PDB file of C-alpha atoms in Angstrom:
ATOM      1  CA  MET A   1     -21.420  34.325  33.426  1.00 41.00           C
ATOM      2  CA  GLU A   2     -21.340  37.750  31.885  1.00 45.00           C
ATOM      3  CA  SER A   3     -18.400  39.999  32.247  1.00 48.00           C
ATOM      4  CA  ASP A   4     -19.278  43.447  34.089  1.00 52.00           C
ATOM      5  CA  GLU A   5     -16.134  45.352  32.930  1.00 54.00           C
ATOM      6  CA  THR A   6     -16.427  49.162  32.489  1.00 53.00           C
ATOM      7  CA  PRO A   7     -16.972  49.928  28.756  1.00 56.00           C
ATOM      8  CA  ALA A   8     -14.623  52.630  27.132  1.00 59.00           C
ATOM      9  CA  VAL A   9     -17.353  55.315  27.325  1.00 66.00           C
ATOM     10  CA  ASP A  10     -17.043  58.778  28.459  1.00 76.00           C
ATOM     11  CA  LYS A  11     -19.143  59.142  31.737  1.00 79.00           C
ATOM     12  CA  ALA A  12     -19.861  62.824  31.054  1.00 81.00           C
ATOM     13  CA  ALA A  13     -21.180  61.984  27.616  1.00 83.00           C
ATOM     14  CA  LEU A  14     -23.491  59.304  29.021  1.00 84.00           C
ATOM     15  CA  GLN A  15     -24.700  61.854  31.656  1.00 87.00           C
ATOM     16  CA  ILE A  16     -25.401  64.461  28.771  1.00 87.00           C
ATOM     17  CA  LEU A  17     -27.241  61.609  26.778  1.00 87.00           C
ATOM     18  CA  ALA A  18     -29.320  60.791  29.820  1.00 88.00           C
ATOM     19  CA  SER A  19     -30.376  64.313  30.495  1.00 89.00           C
ATOM     20  CA  SER A  20     -31.288  64.849  26.866  1.00 89.00           C
ATOM     21  CA  VAL A  21     -33.165  61.594  26.669  1.00 89.00           C
ATOM     22  CA  GLY A  22     -34.955  62.963  29.860  1.00 89.00           C
ATOM     23  CA  GLN A  23     -35.850  66.241  28.360  1.00 89.00           C
ATOM     24  CA  ILE A  24     -37.161  64.699  25.023  1.00 87.00           C
ATOM     25  CA  LEU A  25     -38.828  61.499  26.308  1.00 87.00           C
ATOM     26  CA  GLY A  26     -39.563  62.369  29.995  1.00 88.00           C
ATOM     27  CA  GLU A  27     -37.445  61.560  33.142  1.00 86.00           C
ATOM     28  CA  HIS A  28     -39.704  58.562  33.878  1.00 88.00           C
ATOM     29  CA  SER A  29     -39.198  56.768  30.627  1.00 88.00           C
ATOM     30  CA  LYS A  30     -37.455  53.325  30.657  1.00 89.00           C
ATOM     31  CA  ILE A  31     -34.771  54.612  28.165  1.00 88.00           C
ATOM     32  CA  HIS A  32     -33.828  57.624  30.279  1.00 89.00           C
ATOM     33  CA  GLN A  33     -33.629  55.396  33.536  1.00 90.00           C
ATOM     34  CA  PHE A  34     -31.365  52.805  31.629  1.00 90.00           C
ATOM     35  CA  VAL A  35     -29.000  55.568  30.113  1.00 89.00           C
ATOM     36  CA  LYS A  36     -28.975  57.242  33.549  1.00 90.00           C
ATOM     37  CA  LEU A  37     -28.080  53.990  35.309  1.00 90.00           C
ATOM     38  CA  ALA A  38     -25.288  53.218  32.600  1.00 88.00           C
ATOM     39  CA  ALA A  39     -23.790  56.914  33.386  1.00 87.00           C
ATOM     40  CA  GLU A  40     -24.075  56.221  37.112  1.00 88.00           C
ATOM     41  CA  ARG A  41     -22.816  52.738  37.272  1.00 88.00           C
ATOM     42  CA  PRO A  42     -20.972  52.097  34.018  1.00 84.00           C
ATOM     43  CA  THR A  43     -20.963  48.250  33.684  1.00 87.00           C
ATOM     44  CA  SER A  44     -21.082  46.363  30.550  1.00 88.00           C
ATOM     45  CA  THR A  45     -24.583  44.996  31.299  1.00 90.00           C
ATOM     46  CA  ASN A  46     -26.036  48.448  32.287  1.00 88.00           C
ATOM     47  CA  PHE A  47     -24.351  49.922  28.955  1.00 89.00           C
ATOM     48  CA  ASP A  48     -25.766  47.230  26.691  1.00 90.00           C
ATOM     49  CA  ARG A  49     -29.306  47.624  28.116  1.00 91.00           C
ATOM     50  CA  ALA A  50     -29.237  51.335  27.559  1.00 88.00           C
ATOM     51  CA  LYS A  51     -27.766  50.787  23.991  1.00 89.00           C
ATOM     52  CA  ARG A  52     -30.519  48.265  22.955  1.00 91.00           C
ATOM     53  CA  THR A  53     -33.298  50.412  24.330  1.00 90.00           C
ATOM     54  CA  PHE A  54     -31.945  53.573  22.783  1.00 88.00           C
ATOM     55  CA  ASP A  55     -31.413  52.006  19.467  1.00 89.00           C
ATOM     56  CA  ALA A  56     -35.046  50.732  19.716  1.00 90.00           C
ATOM     57  CA  LEU A  57     -36.292  54.300  19.461  1.00 89.00           C
ATOM     58  CA  PRO A  58     -37.610  55.663  16.221  1.00 90.00           C
ATOM     59  CA  VAL A  59     -35.236  57.649  14.070  1.00 91.00           C
ATOM     60  CA  TYR A  60     -37.029  60.924  14.534  1.00 90.00           C
ATOM     61  CA  GLN A  61     -36.880  60.767  18.291  1.00 88.00           C
ATOM     62  CA  ARG A  62     -33.186  59.634  18.169  1.00 88.00           C
ATOM     63  CA  LYS A  63     -32.393  62.621  15.890  1.00 90.00           C
ATOM     64  CA  ARG A  64     -34.192  64.975  18.430  1.00 90.00           C
ATOM     65  CA  VAL A  65     -32.280  63.420  21.350  1.00 88.00           C
ATOM     66  CA  ALA A  66     -28.992  63.816  19.337  1.00 87.00           C
ATOM     67  CA  GLU A  67     -29.672  67.471  18.635  1.00 88.00           C
ATOM     68  CA  THR A  68     -30.458  68.180  22.200  1.00 89.00           C
ATOM     69  CA  ALA A  69     -27.291  66.272  23.284  1.00 87.00           C
ATOM     70  CA  GLU A  70     -24.972  67.933  20.880  1.00 88.00           C
ATOM     71  CA  GLY A  71     -26.289  71.354  22.118  1.00 86.00           C
ATOM     72  CA  ALA A  72     -25.621  70.347  25.835  1.00 85.00           C
ATOM     73  CA  ALA A  73     -22.261  68.938  24.918  1.00 83.00           C
ATOM     74  CA  GLN A  74     -21.319  72.271  23.354  1.00 84.00           C
ATOM     75  CA  LYS A  75     -22.255  74.232  26.583  1.00 83.00           C
ATOM     76  CA  HIS A  76     -20.496  71.732  28.727  1.00 79.00           C
ATOM     77  CA  LYS A  77     -17.248  71.986  26.673  1.00 78.00           C
ATOM     78  CA  THR A  78     -17.527  75.766  26.607  1.00 80.00           C
ATOM     79  CA  SER A  79     -18.002  75.848  30.302  1.00 76.00           C
ATOM     80  CA  ALA A  80     -15.314  73.438  30.991  1.00 72.00           C
ATOM     81  CA  THR A  81     -12.908  75.514  28.717  1.00 74.00           C
ATOM     82  CA  MET A  82     -13.804  78.588  30.736  1.00 73.00           C
ATOM     83  CA  SER A  83     -13.183  76.932  33.910  1.00 73.00           C
ATOM     84  CA  SER A  84      -9.822  75.695  32.780  1.00 72.00           C
ATOM     85  CA  ILE A  85      -8.838  79.163  31.548  1.00 73.00           C
ATOM     86  CA  LEU A  86     -10.031  80.802  34.840  1.00 70.00           C
ATOM     87  CA  GLY A  87      -8.351  78.012  36.869  1.00 73.00           C
ATOM     88  CA  ARG A  88      -4.960  78.809  35.230  1.00 74.00           C
ATOM     89  CA  LEU A  89      -5.433  82.544  35.563  1.00 74.00           C
ATOM     90  CA  GLY A  90      -6.578  82.093  39.188  1.00 68.00           C
ATOM     91  CA  GLY A  91      -9.937  83.855  38.603  1.00 49.00           C
ATOM     92  CA  ASP A  92     -12.031  80.959  39.829  1.00 46.00           C
ATOM     93  CA  ALA A  93     -11.112  81.455  43.395  1.00 50.00           C
ATOM     94  CA  LYS A  94     -13.495  83.602  45.477  1.00 54.00           C
ATOM     95  CA  PRO A  95     -11.647  86.281  47.483  1.00 53.00           C
ATOM     96  CA  ALA A  96     -11.296  85.649  51.220  1.00 54.00           C
ATOM     97  CA  ALA A  97     -13.845  87.390  53.471  1.00 56.00           C
ATOM     98  CA  ARG A  98     -12.597  90.382  55.258  1.00 56.00           C
ATOM     99  CA  THR A  99     -11.968  89.790  58.974  1.00 60.00           C
ATOM    100  CA  THR A 100     -11.174  93.496  59.795  1.00 61.00           C
ATOM    101  CA  PRO A 101     -13.348  96.269  58.731  1.00 62.00           C
ATOM    102  CA  ARG A 102     -11.802  98.457  55.861  1.00 67.00           C
ATOM    103  CA  ALA A 103     -10.106 101.521  56.814  1.00 69.00           C
ATOM    104  CA  ALA A 104     -11.574 104.927  55.988  1.00 68.00           C
ATOM    105  CA  PRO A 105     -10.095 106.527  52.908  1.00 68.00           C
ATOM    106  CA  PRO A 106      -7.814 109.454  53.607  1.00 68.00           C
ATOM    107  CA  PRO A 107      -9.670 112.963  53.529  1.00 66.00           C
ATOM    108  CA  ARG A 108      -9.685 114.657  50.241  1.00 65.00           C
ATOM    109  CA  LYS A 109      -7.743 117.844  49.743  1.00 62.00           C
ATOM    110  CA  ASP A 110      -9.624 120.954  48.826  1.00 59.00           C
ATOM    111  CA  ALA A 111      -9.164 122.387  45.358  1.00 53.00           C
ATOM    112  CA  THR A 112      -7.918 125.529  46.975  1.00 54.00           C
ATOM    113  CA  THR A 113      -4.982 123.732  48.535  1.00 57.00           C
ATOM    114  CA  ILE A 114      -3.933 122.166  45.273  1.00 58.00           C
ATOM    115  CA  ALA A 115      -2.137 124.362  43.025  1.00 59.00           C
ATOM    116  CA  PRO A 116      -2.930 123.850  39.399  1.00 60.00           C
ATOM    117  CA  ALA A 117      -0.127 122.701  37.302  1.00 65.00           C
ATOM    118  CA  LYS A 118       1.543 125.351  35.168  1.00 69.00           C
ATOM    119  CA  LYS A 119       1.619 124.632  31.473  1.00 67.00           C
ATOM    120  CA  LYS A 120       5.132 124.794  29.996  1.00 65.00           C
ATOM    121  CA  THR A 121       5.655 126.650  26.767  1.00 69.00           C
ATOM    122  CA  VAL A 122       7.153 125.240  23.819  1.00 60.00           C
ATOM    123  CA  LYS A 123      10.520 127.108  24.413  1.00 61.00           C
ATOM    124  CA  GLU A 124      10.812 125.584  27.833  1.00 62.00           C
ATOM    125  CA  VAL A 125      10.164 122.115  26.689  1.00 61.00           C
ATOM    126  CA  VAL A 126      12.443 122.330  23.695  1.00 60.00           C
ATOM    127  CA  TRP A 127      15.486 123.957  25.654  1.00 56.00           C
ATOM    128  CA  LYS A 128      15.711 121.551  28.591  1.00 51.00           C
TER     129      LYS A 128
END
C-alpha cells in the first residue's frame, strides 16, 4: 500500500504555483486542479500526481508558469514582510470605534486678545 505522508513542501508555495497555473492554463485545466489539490491536501499521492502532470507540460508553458509564480512569490514575500513589520510596530490593529461622541474643541481666542511676542534685542539675549 502507498504511504500518504505529507511531503516536505511549503503549502504557500504550492498555492502560489496553483494560482499561477490557473492564470496561465486556466482554472479548469487538470494540471491546475491537481496542483490545487496538492496544496489543499498535501499527501504524497496528491503531490506526486501534481508533479507528474506539471512535468509533462511543454517547456515554454512551464517557463511562463514559473515567471508568473516568481512574481506572485515576490508580492507574497513583500506583503508578509510588511505585515510582520506592522505587527511588531502595532500598526496593523485597527483603532477601536468610539462609543462616545468627540468633545467639541475649545473656542479659539481672537487675535486681539493674544499679545504678539516681543522680539528681544541682541543685547538682552547676550546679557541674560
